[in-house]
mmCIF file of C-alpha atoms in Angstrom:
data_model
loop_
_atom_site.group_PDB
_atom_site.id
_atom_site.type_symbol
_atom_site.label_atom_id
_atom_site.label_comp_id
_atom_site.label_asym_id
_atom_site.label_seq_id
_atom_site.Cartn_x
_atom_site.Cartn_y
_atom_site.Cartn_z
ATOM 1 C CA MET A 1 -121.937 109.199 -46.273
ATOM 2 C CA GLU A 2 -120.830 112.760 -47.073
ATOM 3 C CA SER A 3 -124.330 113.757 -48.205
ATOM 4 C CA PHE A 4 -125.805 112.423 -44.940
ATOM 5 C CA ILE A 5 -123.256 114.352 -42.892
ATOM 6 C CA LYS A 6 -124.022 117.590 -44.762
ATOM 7 C CA ASP A 7 -127.781 117.168 -44.289
ATOM 8 C CA TYR A 8 -127.274 116.363 -40.613
ATOM 9 C CA ASP A 9 -125.119 119.469 -40.134
ATOM 10 C CA LYS A 10 -127.867 121.614 -41.722
ATOM 11 C CA ILE A 11 -130.506 120.211 -39.365
ATOM 12 C CA LEU A 12 -128.217 120.640 -36.374
ATOM 13 C CA LYS A 13 -127.496 124.245 -37.343
ATOM 14 C CA ARG A 14 -131.210 124.973 -37.727
ATOM 15 C CA GLN A 15 -131.948 123.426 -34.339
ATOM 16 C CA ARG A 16 -129.206 125.460 -32.669
ATOM 17 C CA ASN A 17 -130.605 128.643 -34.194
ATOM 18 C CA LEU A 18 -133.979 127.830 -32.647
ATOM 19 C CA GLU A 19 -132.335 127.175 -29.291
ATOM 20 C CA THR A 20 -130.466 130.482 -29.487
ATOM 21 C CA ASP A 21 -133.678 132.399 -30.225
ATOM 22 C CA ASP A 22 -135.924 130.664 -27.681
ATOM 23 C CA PRO A 23 -139.641 130.867 -28.690
ATOM 24 C CA LEU A 24 -140.681 131.220 -25.036
ATOM 25 C CA ASP A 25 -138.354 134.206 -24.610
ATOM 26 C CA ARG A 26 -140.001 135.872 -27.584
ATOM 27 C CA LEU A 27 -143.488 135.344 -26.127
ATOM 28 C CA ILE A 28 -142.395 136.639 -22.713
ATOM 29 C CA ALA A 29 -140.858 139.726 -24.342
ATOM 30 C CA VAL A 30 -144.148 140.550 -26.124
ATOM 31 C CA VAL A 31 -146.151 140.152 -22.916
ATOM 32 C CA ASN A 32 -143.705 142.290 -20.918
ATOM 33 C CA GLU A 33 -143.814 145.003 -23.561
ATOM 34 C CA ALA A 34 -147.639 145.181 -23.323
ATOM 35 C CA LYS A 35 -147.398 145.115 -19.536
ATOM 36 C CA GLU A 36 -145.061 148.119 -19.487
ATOM 37 C CA LYS A 37 -147.365 150.107 -21.815
ATOM 38 C CA ILE A 38 -150.369 149.479 -19.587
ATOM 39 C CA ARG A 39 -148.397 150.422 -16.477
ATOM 40 C CA ALA A 40 -147.223 153.657 -18.102
ATOM 41 C CA ASP A 41 -150.699 154.526 -19.456
ATOM 42 C CA PRO A 42 -153.598 152.701 -17.748
ATOM 43 C CA SER A 43 -156.094 154.224 -20.206
ATOM 44 C CA SER A 44 -154.486 152.254 -23.068
ATOM 45 C CA VAL A 45 -155.535 148.854 -21.716
ATOM 46 C CA LYS A 46 -157.843 147.992 -24.598
ATOM 47 C CA THR A 47 -155.470 149.070 -27.335
ATOM 48 C CA SER A 48 -152.517 147.409 -25.593
ATOM 49 C CA LEU A 49 -154.406 144.127 -25.157
ATOM 50 C CA ALA A 50 -155.520 144.229 -28.813
ATOM 51 C CA THR A 51 -151.927 144.841 -29.865
ATOM 52 C CA LEU A 52 -150.772 142.047 -27.547
ATOM 53 C CA ASP A 53 -153.274 139.623 -29.071
ATOM 54 C CA SER A 54 -152.119 140.330 -32.615
ATOM 55 C CA SER A 55 -148.440 140.213 -31.557
ATOM 56 C CA LEU A 56 -148.917 136.856 -29.811
ATOM 57 C CA SER A 57 -150.636 135.466 -32.905
ATOM 58 C CA ALA A 58 -147.790 136.665 -35.131
ATOM 59 C CA VAL A 59 -145.103 135.229 -32.859
ATOM 60 C CA SER A 60 -146.979 131.934 -32.449
ATOM 61 C CA ASN A 61 -147.418 131.586 -36.195
ATOM 62 C CA GLY A 62 -143.719 132.282 -36.713
ATOM 63 C CA ILE A 63 -142.757 129.693 -34.115
ATOM 64 C CA SER A 64 -145.135 127.170 -35.674
ATOM 65 C CA GLU A 65 -143.613 127.703 -39.135
ATOM 66 C CA GLU A 66 -140.084 127.297 -37.785
ATOM 67 C CA GLN A 67 -141.021 124.077 -36.018
ATOM 68 C CA LYS A 68 -142.729 122.793 -39.154
ATOM 69 C CA GLU A 69 -139.576 123.456 -41.192
ATOM 70 C CA LEU A 70 -137.465 121.599 -38.644
ATOM 71 C CA GLN A 71 -139.876 118.662 -38.465
ATOM 72 C CA SER A 72 -140.059 118.525 -42.268
ATOM 73 C CA ALA A 73 -136.268 118.452 -42.540
ATOM 74 C CA LEU A 74 -136.073 115.709 -39.909
ATOM 75 C CA SER A 75 -138.728 113.679 -41.695
ATOM 76 C CA LYS A 76 -136.933 113.954 -45.054
ATOM 77 C CA TYR A 77 -133.617 113.036 -43.433
ATOM 78 C CA SER A 78 -135.186 109.983 -41.802
ATOM 79 C CA LYS A 79 -136.742 108.845 -45.086
ATOM 80 C CA THR A 80 -133.420 109.303 -46.894
ATOM 81 C CA ILE A 81 -131.663 107.125 -44.324
ATOM 82 C CA ASP A 82 -134.359 104.442 -44.532
ATOM 83 C CA LYS A 83 -134.126 104.478 -48.317
ATOM 84 C CA LYS A 84 -130.346 104.339 -48.450
ATOM 85 C CA PHE A 85 -129.767 101.869 -45.641
ATOM 86 C CA THR A 86 -132.125 99.035 -46.253
ATOM 87 C CA GLY A 87 -132.647 96.675 -43.359
ATOM 88 C CA ASP A 88 -132.903 93.590 -45.571
ATOM 89 C CA MET A 89 -129.380 92.323 -46.190
ATOM 90 C CA MET A 90 -130.309 88.694 -46.777
ATOM 91 C CA GLY A 91 -130.475 89.186 -50.543
ATOM 92 C CA ALA A 92 -126.741 89.988 -50.634
ATOM 93 C CA ILE A 93 -125.727 87.142 -48.330
ATOM 94 C CA ASN A 94 -124.707 83.714 -49.536
ATOM 95 C CA PRO A 95 -125.734 81.240 -46.823
ATOM 96 C CA HIS A 96 -123.440 78.582 -48.304
ATOM 97 C CA ALA A 97 -120.305 80.755 -48.467
ATOM 98 C CA PHE A 98 -118.596 78.844 -45.658
ATOM 99 C CA ASP A 99 -119.716 75.347 -46.549
ATOM 100 C CA ASN A 100 -116.811 72.929 -45.965
ATOM 101 C CA LYS A 101 -114.728 75.844 -44.635
ATOM 102 C CA GLU A 102 -115.763 75.721 -40.990
ATOM 103 C CA LYS A 103 -112.309 74.640 -39.789
ATOM 104 C CA MET A 104 -110.605 77.543 -41.523
ATOM 105 C CA LEU A 105 -113.194 79.993 -40.184
ATOM 106 C CA ARG A 106 -112.781 78.739 -36.603
ATOM 107 C CA ASN A 107 -108.996 79.039 -36.824
ATOM 108 C CA THR A 108 -109.303 82.552 -38.273
ATOM 109 C CA ILE A 109 -111.468 83.629 -35.343
ATOM 110 C CA ALA A 110 -109.127 82.052 -32.785
ATOM 111 C CA MET A 111 -106.132 83.707 -34.447
ATOM 112 C CA HIS A 112 -107.944 87.050 -34.402
ATOM 113 C CA PHE A 113 -108.309 86.872 -30.607
ATOM 114 C CA ILE A 114 -104.604 86.055 -30.279
ATOM 115 C CA ARG A 115 -103.657 88.967 -32.535
ATOM 116 C CA GLN A 116 -105.806 91.328 -30.449
ATOM 117 C CA GLY A 117 -104.005 90.290 -27.270
ATOM 118 C CA ASN A 118 -107.024 88.394 -25.909
ATOM 119 C CA PHE A 119 -105.009 85.238 -25.279
ATOM 120 C CA GLU A 120 -107.342 83.612 -22.756
ATOM 121 C CA ILE A 121 -110.378 84.158 -24.989
ATOM 122 C CA GLY A 122 -108.448 82.820 -27.993
ATOM 123 C CA ASP A 123 -107.352 79.712 -26.107
ATOM 124 C CA THR A 124 -110.867 79.109 -24.783
ATOM 125 C CA PHE A 125 -112.402 79.530 -28.245
ATOM 126 C CA ALA A 126 -109.802 77.248 -29.842
ATOM 127 C CA LYS A 127 -110.479 74.599 -27.223
ATOM 128 C CA ALA A 128 -114.275 74.891 -27.497
ATOM 129 C CA SER A 129 -114.187 74.749 -31.317
ATOM 130 C CA ARG A 130 -111.689 71.863 -31.298
ATOM 131 C CA CYS A 131 -109.144 73.590 -33.511
ATOM 132 C CA SER A 132 -106.387 71.262 -32.252
ATOM 133 C CA GLU A 133 -108.309 68.180 -33.405
ATOM 134 C CA ALA A 134 -108.487 69.693 -36.883
ATOM 135 C CA GLY A 135 -104.763 70.392 -36.875
ATOM 136 C CA LEU A 136 -105.361 74.160 -36.919
ATOM 137 C CA GLU A 137 -104.164 75.094 -33.422
ATOM 138 C CA VAL A 138 -102.166 78.317 -33.072
ATOM 139 C CA SER A 139 -98.548 77.334 -32.453
ATOM 140 C CA ASP A 140 -96.867 78.171 -29.149
ATOM 141 C CA SER A 141 -94.126 80.087 -30.955
ATOM 142 C CA MET A 142 -96.680 82.311 -32.703
ATOM 143 C CA ARG A 143 -98.541 82.864 -29.445
ATOM 144 C CA ASN A 144 -95.299 83.769 -27.621
ATOM 145 C CA GLN A 145 -94.345 86.213 -30.364
ATOM 146 C CA PHE A 146 -97.616 88.098 -30.019
ATOM 147 C CA MET A 147 -97.293 88.069 -26.238
ATOM 148 C CA GLU A 148 -93.906 89.757 -26.667
ATOM 149 C CA MET A 149 -95.413 92.285 -29.077
ATOM 150 C CA PHE A 150 -98.209 93.281 -26.697
ATOM 151 C CA ASP A 151 -95.775 93.521 -23.771
ATOM 152 C CA ILE A 152 -93.679 95.979 -25.773
ATOM 153 C CA VAL A 153 -96.767 97.945 -26.895
ATOM 154 C CA ALA A 154 -97.900 98.168 -23.263
ATOM 155 C CA ALA A 155 -94.482 99.569 -22.342
ATOM 156 C CA LEU A 156 -94.709 102.114 -25.193
ATOM 157 C CA LYS A 157 -98.075 103.311 -23.885
ATOM 158 C CA GLU A 158 -96.309 104.069 -20.621
ATOM 159 C CA ASN A 159 -93.577 105.971 -22.548
ATOM 160 C CA ASN A 160 -91.081 103.214 -21.749
ATOM 161 C CA LEU A 161 -89.002 102.864 -24.913
ATOM 162 C CA GLU A 162 -86.403 100.405 -23.623
ATOM 163 C CA PRO A 163 -88.154 97.109 -24.598
ATOM 164 C CA ALA A 164 -88.893 98.437 -28.094
ATOM 165 C CA LEU A 165 -85.318 99.694 -28.528
ATOM 166 C CA GLU A 166 -83.950 96.340 -27.431
ATOM 167 C CA TRP A 167 -86.223 94.543 -29.907
ATOM 168 C CA ALA A 168 -85.296 96.929 -32.744
ATOM 169 C CA THR A 169 -81.595 96.418 -32.057
ATOM 170 C CA ARG A 170 -81.997 92.613 -32.188
ATOM 171 C CA HIS A 171 -83.875 92.834 -35.493
ATOM 172 C CA ARG A 172 -81.838 95.628 -37.069
ATOM 173 C CA SER A 173 -80.919 93.663 -40.197
ATOM 174 C CA GLY A 174 -84.541 92.710 -40.895
ATOM 175 C CA LEU A 175 -85.728 96.260 -40.358
ATOM 176 C CA GLU A 176 -83.021 97.624 -42.664
ATOM 177 C CA LYS A 177 -84.143 95.254 -45.424
ATOM 178 C CA ARG A 178 -87.626 96.739 -45.104
ATOM 179 C CA SER A 179 -86.166 100.288 -45.102
ATOM 180 C CA SER A 180 -87.905 100.780 -41.755
ATOM 181 C CA THR A 181 -87.246 103.931 -39.740
ATOM 182 C CA LEU A 182 -88.487 102.400 -36.476
ATOM 183 C CA GLU A 183 -85.106 102.287 -34.690
ATOM 184 C CA PHE A 184 -84.337 105.901 -35.561
ATOM 185 C CA LYS A 185 -87.819 107.038 -34.456
ATOM 186 C CA LEU A 186 -87.322 105.290 -31.123
ATOM 187 C CA HIS A 187 -83.900 106.896 -30.579
ATOM 188 C CA ARG A 188 -85.375 110.238 -31.629
ATOM 189 C CA GLN A 189 -88.175 109.904 -29.088
ATOM 190 C CA ARG A 190 -85.757 108.927 -26.310
ATOM 191 C CA TYR A 191 -83.573 111.965 -27.112
ATOM 192 C CA LEU A 192 -86.607 114.268 -26.863
ATOM 193 C CA GLN A 193 -87.616 112.661 -23.573
ATOM 194 C CA LEU A 194 -84.208 113.544 -22.126
ATOM 195 C CA LEU A 195 -84.549 117.139 -23.353
ATOM 196 C CA GLU A 196 -88.018 117.480 -21.851
ATOM 197 C CA ALA A 197 -86.587 116.172 -18.568
ATOM 198 C CA GLN A 198 -84.009 119.024 -18.719
ATOM 199 C CA GLN A 199 -81.124 116.518 -19.099
ATOM 200 C CA LEU A 200 -79.196 118.329 -21.811
ATOM 201 C CA LEU A 201 -75.798 116.641 -21.403
ATOM 202 C CA GLU A 202 -77.381 113.177 -21.283
ATOM 203 C CA ALA A 203 -79.421 113.992 -24.405
ATOM 204 C CA ILE A 204 -76.362 115.137 -26.377
ATOM 205 C CA ALA A 205 -74.403 112.057 -25.280
ATOM 206 C CA TYR A 206 -77.305 109.829 -26.301
ATOM 207 C CA ALA A 207 -77.496 111.519 -29.726
ATOM 208 C CA ARG A 208 -73.761 111.055 -30.344
ATOM 209 C CA LYS A 209 -74.021 107.391 -29.459
ATOM 210 C CA ASN A 210 -77.164 106.467 -31.447
ATOM 211 C CA PHE A 211 -77.718 108.934 -34.298
ATOM 212 C CA GLY A 212 -74.491 108.159 -36.184
ATOM 213 C CA SER A 213 -75.791 105.025 -37.930
ATOM 214 C CA SER A 214 -78.809 106.981 -39.264
ATOM 215 C CA GLY A 215 -76.873 110.042 -40.373
ATOM 216 C CA SER A 216 -76.995 109.336 -44.106
ATOM 217 C CA ARG A 217 -80.772 108.763 -44.172
ATOM 218 C CA HIS A 218 -81.944 111.359 -41.663
ATOM 219 C CA THR A 219 -79.371 114.152 -41.883
ATOM 220 C CA GLN A 220 -81.814 117.063 -41.947
ATOM 221 C CA GLU A 221 -83.943 115.697 -39.125
ATOM 222 C CA ILE A 222 -80.897 115.033 -36.947
ATOM 223 C CA LEU A 223 -79.754 118.630 -37.509
ATOM 224 C CA ARG A 224 -83.163 119.886 -36.366
ATOM 225 C CA LEU A 225 -83.062 117.620 -33.332
ATOM 226 C CA MET A 226 -79.670 118.959 -32.303
ATOM 227 C CA CYS A 227 -80.713 122.586 -32.859
ATOM 228 C CA CYS A 228 -83.901 122.198 -30.823
ATOM 229 C CA SER A 229 -81.751 121.644 -27.722
ATOM 230 C CA ILE A 230 -81.218 125.430 -27.702
ATOM 231 C CA TYR A 231 -84.921 125.765 -26.830
ATOM 232 C CA MET A 232 -84.815 122.987 -24.241
ATOM 233 C CA HIS A 233 -86.872 124.986 -21.718
ATOM 234 C CA ARG A 234 -89.580 126.013 -24.229
ATOM 235 C CA ILE A 235 -89.620 123.602 -27.165
ATOM 236 C CA GLU A 236 -93.431 123.782 -27.381
ATOM 237 C CA SER A 237 -93.251 127.493 -28.306
ATOM 238 C CA SER A 238 -90.156 127.225 -30.512
ATOM 239 C CA PRO A 239 -89.756 126.616 -34.284
ATOM 240 C CA TYR A 240 -89.260 122.946 -33.365
ATOM 241 C CA ALA A 241 -92.620 122.456 -31.632
ATOM 242 C CA ASP A 242 -93.632 119.898 -34.276
ATOM 243 C CA LEU A 243 -91.007 117.498 -32.876
ATOM 244 C CA ILE A 244 -93.069 116.921 -29.733
ATOM 245 C CA THR A 245 -96.544 116.486 -31.207
ATOM 246 C CA SER A 246 -99.067 114.651 -29.047
ATOM 247 C CA ASN A 247 -99.599 111.768 -31.500
ATOM 248 C CA THR A 248 -95.908 110.811 -31.774
ATOM 249 C CA ASN A 249 -96.245 107.975 -29.276
ATOM 250 C CA SER A 250 -99.270 106.438 -31.019
ATOM 251 C CA ASP A 251 -97.459 106.676 -34.378
ATOM 252 C CA ILE A 252 -94.500 104.760 -32.932
ATOM 253 C CA GLN A 253 -96.845 102.112 -31.517
ATOM 254 C CA HIS A 254 -98.449 101.624 -34.940
ATOM 255 C CA MET A 255 -95.052 101.557 -36.677
ATOM 256 C CA PHE A 256 -93.740 98.983 -34.225
ATOM 257 C CA THR A 257 -96.836 96.754 -34.613
ATOM 258 C CA ARG A 258 -96.596 96.960 -38.402
ATOM 259 C CA ASP A 259 -92.877 96.125 -38.505
ATOM 260 C CA PHE A 260 -93.214 93.360 -35.900
ATOM 261 C CA CYS A 261 -95.969 91.620 -37.886
ATOM 262 C CA SER A 262 -94.097 92.128 -41.134
ATOM 263 C CA LEU A 263 -90.971 90.413 -39.822
ATOM 264 C CA ILE A 264 -92.962 87.304 -38.875
ATOM 265 C CA GLY A 265 -94.680 87.281 -42.262
ATOM 266 C CA LEU A 266 -98.096 88.630 -41.262
ATOM 267 C CA SER A 267 -100.101 91.741 -42.085
ATOM 268 C CA CYS A 268 -100.542 94.458 -39.475
ATOM 269 C CA ASP A 269 -104.301 93.816 -39.171
ATOM 270 C CA SER A 270 -105.846 90.392 -38.728
ATOM 271 C CA PRO A 271 -107.532 88.835 -41.793
ATOM 272 C CA LEU A 272 -110.844 88.708 -39.914
ATOM 273 C CA TYR A 273 -110.737 92.443 -39.193
ATOM 274 C CA VAL A 274 -109.864 93.260 -42.818
ATOM 275 C CA SER A 275 -112.596 90.948 -44.155
ATOM 276 C CA VAL A 276 -115.276 92.461 -41.923
ATOM 277 C CA THR A 277 -114.137 96.016 -42.722
ATOM 278 C CA VAL A 278 -114.118 95.453 -46.480
ATOM 279 C CA GLY A 279 -117.396 93.541 -46.310
ATOM 280 C CA THR A 280 -119.034 96.435 -44.474
ATOM 281 C CA GLN A 281 -117.816 98.903 -47.082
ATOM 282 C CA ALA A 282 -118.985 96.674 -49.925
ATOM 283 C CA MET A 283 -122.378 95.794 -48.427
ATOM 284 C CA PRO A 284 -124.404 98.760 -49.835
ATOM 285 C CA THR A 285 -123.143 98.043 -53.358
ATOM 286 C CA MET A 286 -123.812 94.322 -53.039
ATOM 287 C CA ILE A 287 -127.342 94.926 -51.690
ATOM 288 C CA LYS A 288 -128.094 97.226 -54.620
ATOM 289 C CA MET A 289 -126.726 94.672 -57.093
ATOM 290 C CA ALA A 290 -128.767 91.897 -55.483
ATOM 291 C CA SER A 291 -131.955 93.981 -55.712
ATOM 292 C CA ILE A 292 -131.334 94.649 -59.420
ATOM 293 C CA ILE A 293 -130.759 90.957 -60.126
ATOM 294 C CA LYS A 294 -133.903 90.078 -58.158
ATOM 295 C CA ALA A 295 -135.968 92.665 -60.036
ATOM 296 C CA LYS A 296 -134.801 91.319 -63.394
ATOM 297 C CA LYS A 297 -135.441 87.751 -62.217
ATOM 298 C CA THR A 298 -132.054 86.553 -63.381
ATOM 299 C CA GLU A 299 -128.772 85.277 -61.933
ATOM 300 C CA TRP A 300 -125.295 86.627 -62.436
ATOM 301 C CA SER A 301 -123.525 83.278 -62.296
ATOM 302 C CA GLN A 302 -124.089 79.651 -61.463
ATOM 303 C CA GLN A 303 -120.625 79.412 -59.875
ATOM 304 C CA SER A 304 -121.145 81.641 -56.797
ATOM 305 C CA GLU A 305 -119.059 84.421 -58.340
ATOM 306 C CA LEU A 306 -119.347 88.060 -57.365
ATOM 307 C CA PRO A 307 -120.699 90.407 -60.056
ATOM 308 C CA PRO A 308 -118.138 92.733 -61.736
ATOM 309 C CA VAL A 309 -119.040 95.916 -59.864
ATOM 310 C CA GLU A 310 -116.594 98.513 -58.597
ATOM 311 C CA ILE A 311 -116.336 98.887 -54.822
ATOM 312 C CA ASN A 312 -114.601 101.953 -53.422
ATOM 313 C CA LEU A 313 -112.343 100.959 -50.544
ATOM 314 C CA THR A 314 -110.482 103.164 -48.103
ATOM 315 C CA ASP A 315 -106.719 103.587 -48.494
ATOM 316 C CA ASP A 316 -105.913 101.373 -45.495
ATOM 317 C CA THR A 317 -107.613 98.402 -47.182
ATOM 318 C CA LYS A 318 -105.741 98.757 -50.481
ATOM 319 C CA PHE A 319 -102.660 96.553 -50.348
ATOM 320 C CA HIS A 320 -101.546 96.340 -53.974
ATOM 321 C CA SER A 321 -102.613 97.321 -57.450
ATOM 322 C CA ILE A 322 -105.137 95.029 -59.117
ATOM 323 C CA PHE A 323 -105.498 94.584 -62.860
ATOM 324 C CA ALA A 324 -108.591 93.060 -64.418
ATOM 325 C CA CYS A 325 -108.255 92.001 -68.037
ATOM 326 C CA PRO A 326 -110.607 94.102 -70.209
ATOM 327 C CA VAL A 327 -111.138 91.101 -72.510
ATOM 328 C CA SER A 328 -111.698 88.173 -70.155
ATOM 329 C CA LYS A 329 -112.763 90.311 -67.139
ATOM 330 C CA GLU A 330 -110.524 88.105 -64.979
ATOM 331 C CA GLN A 331 -108.107 89.415 -62.378
ATOM 332 C CA ALA A 332 -104.431 89.125 -63.236
ATOM 333 C CA SER A 333 -102.264 86.656 -61.306
ATOM 334 C CA GLU A 334 -98.707 85.347 -61.317
ATOM 335 C CA GLU A 335 -99.752 82.599 -63.730
ATOM 336 C CA ASN A 336 -101.822 85.018 -65.829
ATOM 337 C CA PRO A 337 -99.916 88.344 -65.665
ATOM 338 C CA PRO A 338 -100.856 91.573 -67.485
ATOM 339 C CA MET A 339 -99.130 92.017 -70.868
ATOM 340 C CA MET A 340 -98.713 95.384 -72.588
ATOM 341 C CA MET A 341 -98.814 95.328 -76.380
ATOM 342 C CA VAL A 342 -96.883 97.697 -78.662
ATOM 343 C CA CYS A 343 -99.920 99.945 -79.050
ATOM 344 C CA GLY A 344 -99.985 100.501 -75.285
ATOM 345 C CA HIS A 345 -103.120 98.519 -74.454
ATOM 346 C CA VAL A 346 -102.882 95.851 -71.758
ATOM 347 C CA VAL A 347 -104.551 92.439 -71.568
ATOM 348 C CA CYS A 348 -103.866 89.314 -69.544
ATOM 349 C CA LYS A 349 -101.519 86.637 -70.905
ATOM 350 C CA GLU A 350 -104.275 84.079 -71.473
ATOM 351 C CA SER A 351 -106.302 86.591 -73.500
ATOM 352 C CA LEU A 352 -103.200 87.470 -75.516
ATOM 353 C CA GLN A 353 -102.623 83.798 -76.325
ATOM 354 C CA LYS A 354 -106.199 83.458 -77.553
ATOM 355 C CA LEU A 355 -105.850 86.554 -79.719
ATOM 356 C CA CYS A 356 -102.670 85.266 -81.358
ATOM 357 C CA ARG A 357 -104.067 81.720 -81.580
ATOM 358 C CA GLY A 358 -101.106 80.324 -79.675
ATOM 359 C CA SER A 359 -98.517 81.553 -82.179
ATOM 360 C CA SER A 360 -96.054 84.274 -81.178
ATOM 361 C CA SER A 361 -95.643 85.318 -84.826
ATOM 362 C CA TYR A 362 -99.345 85.393 -85.766
ATOM 363 C CA ARG A 363 -100.519 88.936 -86.556
ATOM 364 C CA PHE A 364 -103.765 89.992 -84.905
ATOM 365 C CA LYS A 365 -105.720 93.183 -84.386
ATOM 366 C CA CYS A 366 -105.782 94.852 -80.986
ATOM 367 C CA PRO A 367 -109.289 94.581 -79.509
ATOM 368 C CA TYR A 368 -109.225 98.302 -78.657
ATOM 369 C CA CYS A 369 -107.509 100.021 -81.559
ATOM 370 C CA PRO A 370 -106.727 99.383 -85.277
ATOM 371 C CA SER A 371 -103.112 98.334 -84.614
ATOM 372 C CA GLU A 372 -101.898 94.978 -85.954
ATOM 373 C CA LEU A 373 -99.637 93.210 -83.494
ATOM 374 C CA VAL A 374 -97.670 90.067 -82.767
ATOM 375 C CA ALA A 375 -97.538 88.428 -79.348
ATOM 376 C CA SER A 376 -93.723 88.301 -79.251
ATOM 377 C CA GLN A 377 -93.619 92.106 -78.939
ATOM 378 C CA ALA A 378 -95.804 92.183 -75.806
ATOM 379 C CA LYS A 379 -94.094 92.858 -72.488
ATOM 380 C CA ASN A 380 -94.963 91.795 -68.974
ATOM 381 C CA VAL A 381 -96.253 94.705 -66.869
ATOM 382 C CA TYR A 382 -95.703 95.039 -63.130
ATOM 383 C CA PHE A 383 -98.082 97.215 -61.092
#
C-alpha cells in the first residue's frame, strides 16, 4: 500500500500545481499583454497580433503537455491498481470451508453483535438462525456482562468516571493479577478533572485518598501529578501539558474494554472481527498463491491445507509468538513444543524423536549443522 500512497501523493501534488498556475489565467495574461501594447501603440496592431498568435500557441502547447503528463500518470496509476488488486477472488476461496460448521458460524455472528453492543440485532439473529435449538445460545450472564460493559463505556464517553471506578474497585484483585494500571489511570483522570474545574483542595484530598496504593508502581507519575497543581490555571501551557492530552479518554475506554474482556476470559476484539481483518490482510497473498497453483496446474494439498506462505500481519493481530518446525513445517503446540538442541538449532519435539529414532541416547546429526547430538540434551523452548 505504501507504493500506492506515494504515487497518489505525486499525482495529487502535480494536480495542485496545475490548479495553482491556472491555464486560463495564463491565456488571459497573454491576451491582456497584447491588448495593452495595441492600446499604447495602435500602429503595432499587426506585429502585436502576430506576437499574440505565437504566444497563444506556445501557451496552449505547454498546457497540452502538462495535461498529457497528468493524464498519463493517472492512466499508469489506474493500471497499477487494476493489476495489483484483481477483482477475481474466487480462486482463493474455498466454498466448502464451512461445511458442517454452520452452527458455529451462526453463533459466532450472533456473539459478534452482542460484543458490539447491538443486543437487539444479536437476539433477533440468534432467534432467526435458531441458535438456541442447536444449544449455542448466548447465555444471559454473558449478555448481562456486556450490557454492563457498554453502560460503563457510555459513561466514560461522557467523562463520567464513577461507574468505571466502582467496577475497578470491585475487581481490584483480578486487575492486580494482570498488572493492570486501569484503576490508577481512572484515579489520575479524576484528579485532573478536579484541577481543570479549579477545585484544588478537593483534588489534593482525592490524591491523598486514592494515590497511596499505587505509590510504589507510579511514584514518578504521582510526583508530576502533584506538581502540576501549581499550574492549575494554565496546565495546557505548562511543562505538564502532556497530562491532559485529548486522547486520554479514548485510551481509558480501550484499556477498560480490554481488561473487562480479559477478566471474563475473552479477547478484546470479537473472533469474527479478527478473522475478517486477518483474512483481508492475507487475501492478496492467497490470490497470488492461487494464481501460481492454477498456472502450474497442480494442487498444494488434498487435505484443504493452506500453503506455507508468509503473511505480514499488523501488530494488533499478533497475539503470541509462533514457531514452525523447519523440518516438519508444522506449527508448534503444547503437545509438540519447540526443542532447542545443544548446537542452538530448534525443531519440534516430534521431529526430534524421529531424528533420534525414539532413543534419548541415540546420537544423530543436526539437520542444519555438523554437530552430533543426543535427544536427552535438548531443552524445551518457550516463546
